Coordinates of C-alpha atoms (C1' of nucleotides) in Angstrom, one line a residue:
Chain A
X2 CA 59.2 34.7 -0.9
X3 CA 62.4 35.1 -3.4
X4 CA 62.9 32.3 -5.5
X5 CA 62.7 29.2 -3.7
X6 CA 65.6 28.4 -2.5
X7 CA 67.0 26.1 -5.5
X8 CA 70.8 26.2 -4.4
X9 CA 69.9 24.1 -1.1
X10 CA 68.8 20.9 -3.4
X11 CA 71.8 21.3 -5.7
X12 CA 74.0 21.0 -2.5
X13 CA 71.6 17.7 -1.2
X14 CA 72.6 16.5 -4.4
X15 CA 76.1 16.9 -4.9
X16 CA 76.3 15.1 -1.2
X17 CA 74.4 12.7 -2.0
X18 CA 77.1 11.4 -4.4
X19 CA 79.5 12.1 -1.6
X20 CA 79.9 14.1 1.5
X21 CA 82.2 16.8 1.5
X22 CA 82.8 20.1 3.0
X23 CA 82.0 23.4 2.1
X24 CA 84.7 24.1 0.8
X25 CA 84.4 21.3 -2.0
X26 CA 80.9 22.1 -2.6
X27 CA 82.1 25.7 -3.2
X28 CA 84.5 24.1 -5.4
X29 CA 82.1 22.0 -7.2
X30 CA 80.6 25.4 -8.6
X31 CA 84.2 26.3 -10.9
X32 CA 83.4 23.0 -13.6
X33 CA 80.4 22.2 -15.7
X34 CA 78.3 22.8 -12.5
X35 CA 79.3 26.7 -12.8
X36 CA 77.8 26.2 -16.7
X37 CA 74.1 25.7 -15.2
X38 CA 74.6 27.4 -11.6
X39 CA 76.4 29.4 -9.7
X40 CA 77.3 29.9 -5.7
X41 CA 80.1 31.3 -3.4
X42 CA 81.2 30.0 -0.4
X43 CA 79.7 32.7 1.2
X44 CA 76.8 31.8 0.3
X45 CA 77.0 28.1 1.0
X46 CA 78.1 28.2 4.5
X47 CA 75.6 29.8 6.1
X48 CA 73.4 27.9 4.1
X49 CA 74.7 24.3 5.2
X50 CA 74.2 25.5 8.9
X51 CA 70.6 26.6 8.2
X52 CA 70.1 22.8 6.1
X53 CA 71.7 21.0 9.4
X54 CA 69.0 22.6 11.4
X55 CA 66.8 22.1 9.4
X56 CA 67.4 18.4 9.7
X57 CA 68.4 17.8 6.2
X58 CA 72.2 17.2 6.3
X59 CA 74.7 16.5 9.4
X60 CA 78.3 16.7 9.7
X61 CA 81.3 15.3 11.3
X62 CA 84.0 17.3 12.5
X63 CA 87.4 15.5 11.2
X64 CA 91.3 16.8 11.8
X65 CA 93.9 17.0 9.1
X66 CA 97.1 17.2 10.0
X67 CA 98.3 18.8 13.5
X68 CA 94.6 20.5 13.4
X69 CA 93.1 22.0 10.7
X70 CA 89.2 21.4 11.6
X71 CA 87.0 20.5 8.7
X72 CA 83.2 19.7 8.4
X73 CA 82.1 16.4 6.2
X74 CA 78.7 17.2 5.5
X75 CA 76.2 14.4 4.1
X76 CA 72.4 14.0 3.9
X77 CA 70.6 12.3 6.8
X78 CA 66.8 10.5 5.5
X79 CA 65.0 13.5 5.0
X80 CA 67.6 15.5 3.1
X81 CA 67.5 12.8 0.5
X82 CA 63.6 12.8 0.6
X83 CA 63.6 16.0 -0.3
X84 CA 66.7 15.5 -3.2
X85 CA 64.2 12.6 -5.0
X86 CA 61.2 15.1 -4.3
X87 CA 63.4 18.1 -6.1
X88 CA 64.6 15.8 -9.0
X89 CA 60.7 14.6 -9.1
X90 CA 59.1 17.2 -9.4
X91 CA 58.2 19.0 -12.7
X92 CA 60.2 22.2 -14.2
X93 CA 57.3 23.9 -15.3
X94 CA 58.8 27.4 -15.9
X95 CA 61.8 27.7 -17.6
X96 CA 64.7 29.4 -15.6
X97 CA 64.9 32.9 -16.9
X98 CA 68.3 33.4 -18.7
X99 CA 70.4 36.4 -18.9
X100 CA 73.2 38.0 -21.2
X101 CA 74.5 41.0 -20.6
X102 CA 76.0 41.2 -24.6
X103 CA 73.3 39.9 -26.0
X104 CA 71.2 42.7 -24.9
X105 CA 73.5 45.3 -25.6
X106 CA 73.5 44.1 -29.5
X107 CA 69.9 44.8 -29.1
X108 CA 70.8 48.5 -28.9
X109 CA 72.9 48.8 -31.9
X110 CA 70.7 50.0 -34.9
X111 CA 72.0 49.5 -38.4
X112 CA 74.6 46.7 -39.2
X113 CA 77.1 48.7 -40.2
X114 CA 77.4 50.4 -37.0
X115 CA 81.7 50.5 -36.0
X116 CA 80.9 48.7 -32.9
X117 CA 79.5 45.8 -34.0
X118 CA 82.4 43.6 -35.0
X119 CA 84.7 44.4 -31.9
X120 CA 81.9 43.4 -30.4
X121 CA 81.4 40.5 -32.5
X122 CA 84.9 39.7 -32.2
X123 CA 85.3 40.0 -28.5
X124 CA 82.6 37.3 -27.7
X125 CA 83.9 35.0 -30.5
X126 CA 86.8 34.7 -28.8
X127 CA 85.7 34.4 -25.4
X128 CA 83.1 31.7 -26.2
X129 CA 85.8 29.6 -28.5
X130 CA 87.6 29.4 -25.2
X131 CA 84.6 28.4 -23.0
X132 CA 84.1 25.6 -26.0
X133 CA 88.0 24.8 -26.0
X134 CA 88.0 24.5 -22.0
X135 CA 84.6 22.3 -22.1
X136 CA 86.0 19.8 -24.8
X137 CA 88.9 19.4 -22.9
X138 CA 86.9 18.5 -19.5
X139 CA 84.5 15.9 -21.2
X140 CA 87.9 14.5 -22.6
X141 CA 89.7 14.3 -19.0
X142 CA 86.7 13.2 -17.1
X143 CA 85.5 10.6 -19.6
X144 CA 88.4 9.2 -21.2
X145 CA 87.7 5.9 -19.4
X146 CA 84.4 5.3 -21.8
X147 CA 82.4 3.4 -19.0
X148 CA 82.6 6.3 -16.9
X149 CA 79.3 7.4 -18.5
X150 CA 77.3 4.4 -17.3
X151 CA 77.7 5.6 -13.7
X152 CA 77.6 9.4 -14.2
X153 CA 75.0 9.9 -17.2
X154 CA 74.0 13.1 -15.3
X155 CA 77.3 14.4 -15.4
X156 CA 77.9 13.0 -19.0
X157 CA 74.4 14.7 -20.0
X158 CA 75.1 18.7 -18.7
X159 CA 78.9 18.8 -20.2
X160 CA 77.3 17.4 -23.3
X161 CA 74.6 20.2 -22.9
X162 CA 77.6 23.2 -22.2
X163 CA 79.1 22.2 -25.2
X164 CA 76.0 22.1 -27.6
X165 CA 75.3 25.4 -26.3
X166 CA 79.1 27.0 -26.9
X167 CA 79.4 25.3 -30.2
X168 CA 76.3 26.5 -31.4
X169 CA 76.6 30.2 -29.3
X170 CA 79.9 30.4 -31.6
X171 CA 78.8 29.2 -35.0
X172 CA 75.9 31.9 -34.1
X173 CA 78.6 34.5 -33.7
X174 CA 81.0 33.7 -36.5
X175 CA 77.2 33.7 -39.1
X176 CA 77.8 37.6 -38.5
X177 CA 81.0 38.4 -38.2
X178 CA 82.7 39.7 -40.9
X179 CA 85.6 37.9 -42.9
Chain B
X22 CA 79.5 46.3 -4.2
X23 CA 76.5 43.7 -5.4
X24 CA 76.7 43.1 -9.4
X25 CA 77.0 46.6 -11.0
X26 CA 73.5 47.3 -11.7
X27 CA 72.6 46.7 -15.4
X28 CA 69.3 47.2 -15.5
X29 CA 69.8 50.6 -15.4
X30 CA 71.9 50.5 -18.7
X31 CA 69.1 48.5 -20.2
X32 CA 66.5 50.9 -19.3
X33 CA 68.8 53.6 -20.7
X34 CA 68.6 51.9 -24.0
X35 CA 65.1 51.4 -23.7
X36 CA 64.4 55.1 -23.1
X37 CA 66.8 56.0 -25.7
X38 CA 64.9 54.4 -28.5
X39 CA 61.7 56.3 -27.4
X40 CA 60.2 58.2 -24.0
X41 CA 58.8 55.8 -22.3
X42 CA 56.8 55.4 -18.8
X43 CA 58.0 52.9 -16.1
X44 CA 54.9 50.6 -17.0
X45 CA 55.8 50.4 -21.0
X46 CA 59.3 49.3 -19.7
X47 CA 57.8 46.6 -17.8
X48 CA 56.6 45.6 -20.5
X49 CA 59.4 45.6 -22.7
X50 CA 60.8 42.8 -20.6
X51 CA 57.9 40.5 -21.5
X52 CA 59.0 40.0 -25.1
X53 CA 62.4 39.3 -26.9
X54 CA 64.1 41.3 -24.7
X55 CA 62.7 39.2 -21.5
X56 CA 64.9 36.7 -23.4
X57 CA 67.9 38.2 -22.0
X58 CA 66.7 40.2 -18.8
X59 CA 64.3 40.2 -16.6
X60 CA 62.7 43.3 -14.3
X61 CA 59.5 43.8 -12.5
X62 CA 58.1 47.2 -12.1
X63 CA 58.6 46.6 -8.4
X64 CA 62.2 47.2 -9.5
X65 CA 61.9 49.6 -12.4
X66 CA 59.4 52.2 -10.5
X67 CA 62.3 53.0 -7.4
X68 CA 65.5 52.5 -10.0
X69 CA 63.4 55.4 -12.4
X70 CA 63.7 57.8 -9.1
X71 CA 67.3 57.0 -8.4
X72 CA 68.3 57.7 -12.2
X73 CA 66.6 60.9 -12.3
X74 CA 68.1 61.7 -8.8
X75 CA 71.3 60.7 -10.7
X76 CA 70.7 62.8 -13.4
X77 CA 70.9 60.8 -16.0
X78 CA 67.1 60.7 -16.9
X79 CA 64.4 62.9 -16.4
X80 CA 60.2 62.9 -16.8
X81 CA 57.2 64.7 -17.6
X82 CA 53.8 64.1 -15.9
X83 CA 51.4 63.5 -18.9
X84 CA 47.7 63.4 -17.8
X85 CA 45.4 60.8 -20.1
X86 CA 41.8 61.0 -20.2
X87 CA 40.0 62.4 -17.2
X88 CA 42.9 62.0 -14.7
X89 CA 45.7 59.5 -15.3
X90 CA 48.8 60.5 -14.5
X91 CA 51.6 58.8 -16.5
X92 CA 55.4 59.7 -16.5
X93 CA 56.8 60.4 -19.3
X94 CA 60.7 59.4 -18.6
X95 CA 63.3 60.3 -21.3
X96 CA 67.2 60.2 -21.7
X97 CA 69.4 63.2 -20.1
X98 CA 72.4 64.1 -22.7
X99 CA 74.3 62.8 -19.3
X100 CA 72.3 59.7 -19.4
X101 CA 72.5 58.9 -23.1
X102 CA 76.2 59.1 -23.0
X103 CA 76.7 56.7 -19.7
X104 CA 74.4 54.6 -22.7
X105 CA 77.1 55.0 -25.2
X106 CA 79.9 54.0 -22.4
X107 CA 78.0 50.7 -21.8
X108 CA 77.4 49.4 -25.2
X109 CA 81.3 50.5 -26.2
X110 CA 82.9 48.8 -23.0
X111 CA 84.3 45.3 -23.8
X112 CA 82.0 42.7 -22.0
X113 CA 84.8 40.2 -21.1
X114 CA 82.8 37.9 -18.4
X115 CA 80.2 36.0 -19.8
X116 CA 77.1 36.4 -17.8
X117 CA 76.4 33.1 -15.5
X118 CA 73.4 31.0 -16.6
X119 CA 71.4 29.1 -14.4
X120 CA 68.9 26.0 -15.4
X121 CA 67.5 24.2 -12.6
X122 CA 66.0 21.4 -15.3
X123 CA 69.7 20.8 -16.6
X124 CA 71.2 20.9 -13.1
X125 CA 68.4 18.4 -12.0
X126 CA 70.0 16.1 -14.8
X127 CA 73.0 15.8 -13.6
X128 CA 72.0 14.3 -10.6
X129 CA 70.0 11.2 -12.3
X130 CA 72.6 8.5 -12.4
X131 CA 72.2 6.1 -15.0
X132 CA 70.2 6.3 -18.7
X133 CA 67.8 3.4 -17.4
X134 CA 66.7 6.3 -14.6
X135 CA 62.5 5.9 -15.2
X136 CA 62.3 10.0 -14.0
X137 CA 64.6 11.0 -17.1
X138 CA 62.5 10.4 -20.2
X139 CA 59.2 12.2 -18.3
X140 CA 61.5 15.1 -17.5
X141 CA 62.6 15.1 -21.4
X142 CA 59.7 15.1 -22.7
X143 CA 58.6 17.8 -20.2
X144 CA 61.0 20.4 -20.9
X145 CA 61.0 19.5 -24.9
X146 CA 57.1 20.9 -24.5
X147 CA 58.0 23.7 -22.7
X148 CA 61.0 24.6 -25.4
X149 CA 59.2 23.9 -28.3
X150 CA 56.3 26.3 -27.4
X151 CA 58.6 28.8 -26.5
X152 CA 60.2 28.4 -30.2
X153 CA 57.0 28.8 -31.9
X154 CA 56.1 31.9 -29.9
X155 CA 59.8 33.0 -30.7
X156 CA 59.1 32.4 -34.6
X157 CA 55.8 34.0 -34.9
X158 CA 57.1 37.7 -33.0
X159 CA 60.0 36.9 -35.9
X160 CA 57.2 36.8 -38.2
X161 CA 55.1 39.7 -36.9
X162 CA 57.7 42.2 -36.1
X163 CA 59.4 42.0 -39.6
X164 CA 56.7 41.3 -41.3
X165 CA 58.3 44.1 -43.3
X166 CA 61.8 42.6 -44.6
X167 CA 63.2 46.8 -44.3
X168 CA 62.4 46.6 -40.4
X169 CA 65.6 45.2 -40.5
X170 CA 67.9 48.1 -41.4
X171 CA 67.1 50.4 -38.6
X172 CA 66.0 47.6 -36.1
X173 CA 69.0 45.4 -36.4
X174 CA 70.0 44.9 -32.7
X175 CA 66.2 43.9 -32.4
X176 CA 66.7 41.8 -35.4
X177 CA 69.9 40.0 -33.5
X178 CA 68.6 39.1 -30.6
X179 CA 65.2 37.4 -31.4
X180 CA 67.2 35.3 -34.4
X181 CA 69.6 34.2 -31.3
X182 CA 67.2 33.4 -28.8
X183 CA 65.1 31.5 -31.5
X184 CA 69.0 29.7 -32.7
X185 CA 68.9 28.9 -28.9
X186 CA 65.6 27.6 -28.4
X187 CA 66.2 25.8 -31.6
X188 CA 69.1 24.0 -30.6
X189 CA 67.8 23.2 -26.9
X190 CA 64.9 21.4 -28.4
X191 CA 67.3 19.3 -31.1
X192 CA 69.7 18.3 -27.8
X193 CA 66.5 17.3 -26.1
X194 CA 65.1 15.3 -29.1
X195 CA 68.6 13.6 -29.0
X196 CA 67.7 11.7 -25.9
X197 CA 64.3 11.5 -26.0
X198 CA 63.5 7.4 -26.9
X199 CA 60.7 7.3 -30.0
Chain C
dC16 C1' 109.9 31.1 5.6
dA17 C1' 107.1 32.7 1.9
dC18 C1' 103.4 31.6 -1.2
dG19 C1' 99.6 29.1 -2.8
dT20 C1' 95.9 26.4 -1.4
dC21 C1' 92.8 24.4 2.1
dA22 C1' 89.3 25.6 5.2
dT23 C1' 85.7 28.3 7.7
dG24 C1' 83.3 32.0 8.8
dT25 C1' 80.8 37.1 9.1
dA26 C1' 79.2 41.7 7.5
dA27 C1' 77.5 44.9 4.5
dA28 C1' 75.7 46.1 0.4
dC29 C1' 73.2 45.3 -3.6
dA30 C1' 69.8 42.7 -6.7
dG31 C1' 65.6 40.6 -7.4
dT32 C1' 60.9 38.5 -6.1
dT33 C1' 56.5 38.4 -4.0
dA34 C1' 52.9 40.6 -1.9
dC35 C1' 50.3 44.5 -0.6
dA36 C1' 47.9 48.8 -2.1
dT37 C1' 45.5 52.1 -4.9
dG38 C1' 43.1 54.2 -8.5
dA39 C1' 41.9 55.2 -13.7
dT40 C1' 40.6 53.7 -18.4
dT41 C1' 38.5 50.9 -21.9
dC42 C1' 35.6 47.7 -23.8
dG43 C1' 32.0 44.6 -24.0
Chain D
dC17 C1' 28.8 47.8 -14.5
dG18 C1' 32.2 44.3 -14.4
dA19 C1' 36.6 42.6 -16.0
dA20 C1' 40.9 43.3 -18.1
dT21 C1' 44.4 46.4 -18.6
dC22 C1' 46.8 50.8 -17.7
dA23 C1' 49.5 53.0 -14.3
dT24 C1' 52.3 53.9 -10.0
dG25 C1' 54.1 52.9 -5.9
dT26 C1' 55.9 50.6 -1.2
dA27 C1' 57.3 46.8 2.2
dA28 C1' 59.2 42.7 3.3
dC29 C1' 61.8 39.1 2.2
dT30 C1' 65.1 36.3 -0.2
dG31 C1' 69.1 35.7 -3.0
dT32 C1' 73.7 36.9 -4.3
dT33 C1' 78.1 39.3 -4.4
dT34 C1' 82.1 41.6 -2.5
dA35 C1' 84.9 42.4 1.1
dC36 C1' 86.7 41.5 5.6
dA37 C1' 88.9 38.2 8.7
dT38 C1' 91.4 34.2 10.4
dG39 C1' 94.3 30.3 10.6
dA40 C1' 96.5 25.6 9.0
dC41 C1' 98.9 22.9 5.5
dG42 C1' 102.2 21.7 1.9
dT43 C1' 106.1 22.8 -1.1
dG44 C1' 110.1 24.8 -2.7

DNA sequence: CACGTCATGTAAACAGTTACATGATTCG
DNA sequence: CGAATCATGTAACTGTTTACATGACGTG
């Protein structure tokens, strides 16, 4: 059966806090949402058609403009059902994770093989950025400090992003030589 | 053109640390490694014949017992170099993460929410037993503090995943209430 | 009026999971 | 001799990426 079709309840939920269109939810997928998940928009539109039949979200057709067409898509009833229901239920297996340099470290032998601080090097940097661009998001979209009351969610995964970067780097800099 | 295959480069590094069959590589991904990638045999089994096709491995039928037929699968001087290519090649895109139990987070509102402590203390279960499994393989497999020198990569990995795990459960414990 | 962004879609290929299927070996 | 594990494979489906395709809007 694939995996069960997890990206359809991260889209009831991110129209649940407002309707949109495709295009935004697609959008929604380049900030911290991108740090946990990740979808194109050629995914999401067929997807959004199969939801609407399914009875789970409808949209409205509105005009921008002279007549650009787009599609506001929010949840009827049973799409947010099924969003408390997701959110609800228990995560009993953890989502498997994957790194691609991670495992290729695994294939390096002795510490003192020449590849291992490019290596070491490249992903330090990289990952310092990640952090750099994270820190600067929570500062953006939380610099009004009640902003958290409302969006604790959103407040929670950024929070999350950056543990994991900080800690991803200090990991990386441990073994990297001076 | 999908996501460049990678397992294959894995199983190349699998095969180059010692001949292997298609079921011992299945297995492979059920410990540290599994950390980092994950294969069924259902996938290994068809991507073996397509390698060898590609000439980059090749196998010998080994018979056990009365009658079992295993295959033995080893790295082509072909193969071991495309190896060598992988691990050397920069790795500038960090591999997308997914976590449905952090995603589900961020769409819980406010910290008074009566699903979010459950769903801590659920996942901090599930993350600490995974860390304890994590530190007694760290335990077992070098067991022998010289494993280290010619295992190193091996080494890597499990101290990152455990640093991860590690980590996951102190953010966790941050929010949990007493 | 050109360029970047907004906006929606489809097609083809590739990646990955689940289920089906079969048989041998080992150990209690 | 039954159950767990070793061992290999295929089929069907689902998930995901890349590429193709089209057109409107806003700004300089």
């Amino acid at each position: 059966m694939g995996q069960r079709n997890r990206l359809q309840y991260i889209i009831l939920g991110l129209l649940n806090q407002q309707p949109q269109t495709g295009y935004d939810l697609a959008k929604a997928f380049e900030n911290e949402i991108g740090e946990f998940w990740q979808a194109q928009h050629s995914q999401i539109y067929p997807l959004l058609k199969r939801m609407e039949s399914a009875g789970d979200i409808t949209h409205e057709d509105t005009v921008t403009g002279e007549k650009l067409a787009k599609k506001q898509y929010k949840l009827t009833p049973t799409g947010y059902q099924k969003l408390v229901d997701w959110v609800s239920e228990p995560s009993p297996e953890l989502t498997p994770n994957k790194d691609e340099f991670i495992l290729k470290l695994y294939f390096i032998k002795t510490a003192d093989d020449p590849r291992l601080q490019p290596m070491l090097r490249e992903q330090y940097q990289l990952h310092q950025a990640q952090l750099h661009h994270l820190q600067q998001r929570r500062k953006t979209v939380f610099a009004d400090s009640t902003t958290v009351d409302h969006a604790y969610g959103h407040y929670l995964i950024l929070d999350h992003a950056i543990e994991r970067e900080t800690h991803y780097v200090e990991w990386l800099a441990q073994y990297l030589n001076p």
